[in-house]
């Protein structure tokens, strides 16, 4: 593959195209290569190995696990450029964003390498003099994860590393569109000295089979999923039978609110970053903008001017800020949402064009009303619908009027309003005067139908630990 210096990162590419998954470059449509499509028997063997490997891993010290994970972190950063190129080739995001994602993905490795040492239990004051009471934290066992294509490295590391740091083994099934990045980071874990069987990547053209196998296997104790709410529901249903622990990071419909006292230039900057990163294909992307009547015209004029300057094209080319959408279906969905909004009375103030291939122009829609379909649905593309609002009370009702509750954003300089609105928004995450809030040190996750559980921060480790209560009597 073009200009990848460390070819060992691509060791997963296979020749046997008959039982393989073709990986495409969304910018050109070219086939980049093939990865294996594992069948049920092959994945069952991986699960067995993971079960065996976990038993010895759980007996190692957190310190030793941290040493290995820290080496992995260093290798990811040493290979940042190659990993970024692989990511842009298979996912499409601009190279600068891919470099950023490699560093972001690596930050979870570094964070959890350390945090694994702090899986503290407690000693609890006893109500009976002849007893002593304590808790210890133990790894859940084998953890399996299913991840999406929008963050091909970070979605793997922020699940795999807390699992490994806690003493679990981990099996990841990346999306068929972007398996190369996952295989590449896993190869670096091997080079870092992670014992065999503890971290496995499996790929299959039959995602349903893998989901059923993971959820039904008695050898797997934990399922972590990032993807659509629709598939999350299926996996929760399937996991019910064996009462597995689940973490679900599902869809979002983030409101981005600009109050009358906001710093408009800062809001425009935050809106651009929040909406157009990864061509609008993130679950925390601003999905709908509510702008106060008194600053609406100013915000829209400045925002549309900035959006018109975004540069669409192949993410490997210099100066590109918006890459292709992941596939044809993604583009069709975006086009349909724009057409419907226009039919319902919205105006196209910037963009609106199909740019051929899988490219769609970054678009600003105005005259949007809260009840339009584009406001209700997760857009997952570079479209910004802007709604005019008049008072705070109805604004909060509109912002919370969704089944989702992942990220939300607002701009205001009034400290009373900042607390009131942050507390009133029914979301797992609130960005105040900030459009990009993800970091390894903070708990990422949603409420309502956006999911269960948290990733990153100390809470991210809890997802892979059981609490055991020990009572010593007869003292
Ligand atoms: P997206 O719209 O982002 O592709 P999906 O929820 O469809 O979101 O996909 C996220 C991940 O879930 C991918 O790895 C995909 O292969 C996998 N997946 C899709 N459908 C199923 C299913 N029925 N069971 C298990 N995994 C699935």
PDB file of C-alpha atoms and ligand atoms in Angstrom, residues 146-150 173-177 204 206-212 225-232 234-235 238 326-327 380, ligand 1:
ATOM      1  CA  UNK A 146     -18.099  -4.601  18.086  1.00  0.00           C
ATOM      2  CA  UNK A 147     -16.956  -1.250  16.749  1.00  0.00           C
ATOM      3  CA  UNK A 148     -17.973   1.128  13.945  1.00  0.00           C
ATOM      4  CA  UNK A 149     -16.022   2.608  11.031  1.00  0.00           C
ATOM      5  CA  UNK A 150     -15.953   6.292  12.025  1.00  0.00           C
ATOM      6  CA  UNK A 173     -14.754  -7.043  15.647  1.00  0.00           C
ATOM      7  CA  UNK A 174     -14.174  -3.820  13.717  1.00  0.00           C
ATOM      8  CA  UNK A 175     -16.563  -2.658  11.010  1.00  0.00           C
ATOM      9  CA  UNK A 176     -15.966  -4.348   7.652  1.00  0.00           C
ATOM     10  CA  UNK A 177     -15.274  -0.931   6.066  1.00  0.00           C
ATOM     11  CA  UNK A 204     -16.362 -11.215   9.044  1.00  0.00           C
ATOM     12  CA  UNK A 206     -21.410 -11.781   8.413  1.00  0.00           C
ATOM     13  CA  UNK A 207     -21.711  -9.234  11.240  1.00  0.00           C
ATOM     14  CA  UNK A 208     -24.957 -10.825  12.445  1.00  0.00           C
ATOM     15  CA  UNK A 209     -23.239 -14.193  12.988  1.00  0.00           C
ATOM     16  CA  UNK A 210     -20.436 -12.553  14.995  1.00  0.00           C
ATOM     17  CA  UNK A 211     -22.911 -10.600  17.130  1.00  0.00           C
ATOM     18  CA  UNK A 212     -24.929 -13.747  17.890  1.00  0.00           C
ATOM     19  CA  UNK A 225     -20.629  -1.995  21.441  1.00  0.00           C
ATOM     20  CA  UNK A 226     -20.408   1.318  19.649  1.00  0.00           C
ATOM     21  CA  UNK A 227     -22.803   1.844  16.762  1.00  0.00           C
ATOM     22  CA  UNK A 228     -26.432   2.459  15.978  1.00  0.00           C
ATOM     23  CA  UNK A 229     -29.185   2.308  18.591  1.00  0.00           C
ATOM     24  CA  UNK A 230     -30.925  -0.220  16.342  1.00  0.00           C
ATOM     25  CA  UNK A 231     -28.029  -2.724  16.490  1.00  0.00           C
ATOM     26  CA  UNK A 232     -27.413  -1.919  20.178  1.00  0.00           C
ATOM     27  CA  UNK A 234     -30.391  -6.318  19.084  1.00  0.00           C
ATOM     28  CA  UNK A 235     -27.172  -7.001  21.000  1.00  0.00           C
ATOM     29  CA  UNK A 238     -29.208 -11.314  22.517  1.00  0.00           C
ATOM     30  CA  UNK A 326     -18.091   6.227   4.070  1.00  0.00           C
ATOM     31  CA  UNK A 327     -20.248   4.658   1.344  1.00  0.00           C
ATOM     32  CA  UNK A 380     -24.203  11.475  10.026  1.00  0.00           C
TER      33      UNK A 380
HETATM   34  P1  LIG B   1     -23.234   2.202  11.428  1.00  0.00           P
HETATM   35  O1  LIG B   1     -24.498   2.800  10.966  1.00  0.00           O
HETATM   36  O2  LIG B   1     -22.285   3.128  12.082  1.00  0.00           O
HETATM   37  O3  LIG B   1     -22.572   1.314  10.431  1.00  0.00           O
HETATM   38  P2  LIG B   1     -24.049  -0.150  12.830  1.00  0.00           P
HETATM   39  O4  LIG B   1     -24.673  -0.207  14.160  1.00  0.00           O
HETATM   40  O5  LIG B   1     -24.820  -0.655  11.670  1.00  0.00           O
HETATM   41  O6  LIG B   1     -23.653   1.369  12.669  1.00  0.00           O
HETATM   42  O7  LIG B   1     -22.651  -0.875  12.817  1.00  0.00           O
HETATM   43  C1  LIG B   1     -21.721  -0.806  13.862  1.00  0.00           C
HETATM   44  C2  LIG B   1     -21.051  -2.150  13.990  1.00  0.00           C
HETATM   45  O8  LIG B   1     -22.051  -3.135  14.237  1.00  0.00           O
HETATM   46  C3  LIG B   1     -20.285  -2.635  12.773  1.00  0.00           C
HETATM   47  O9  LIG B   1     -19.118  -3.305  13.204  1.00  0.00           O
HETATM   48  C4  LIG B   1     -21.257  -3.603  12.107  1.00  0.00           C
HETATM   49  O10 LIG B   1     -20.579  -4.591  11.365  1.00  0.00           O
HETATM   50  C5  LIG B   1     -21.919  -4.219  13.318  1.00  0.00           C
HETATM   51  N1  LIG B   1     -23.267  -4.783  13.093  1.00  0.00           N
HETATM   52  C6  LIG B   1     -24.219  -4.361  12.238  1.00  0.00           C
HETATM   53  N2  LIG B   1     -25.345  -5.101  12.362  1.00  0.00           N
HETATM   54  C7  LIG B   1     -25.106  -6.034  13.335  1.00  0.00           C
HETATM   55  C8  LIG B   1     -25.865  -7.092  13.954  1.00  0.00           C
HETATM   56  N3  LIG B   1     -27.121  -7.349  13.609  1.00  0.00           N
HETATM   57  N4  LIG B   1     -25.261  -7.817  14.925  1.00  0.00           N
HETATM   58  C9  LIG B   1     -24.001  -7.551  15.305  1.00  0.00           C
HETATM   59  N5  LIG B   1     -23.244  -6.582  14.774  1.00  0.00           N
HETATM   60  C10 LIG B   1     -23.776  -5.821  13.804  1.00  0.00           C
END
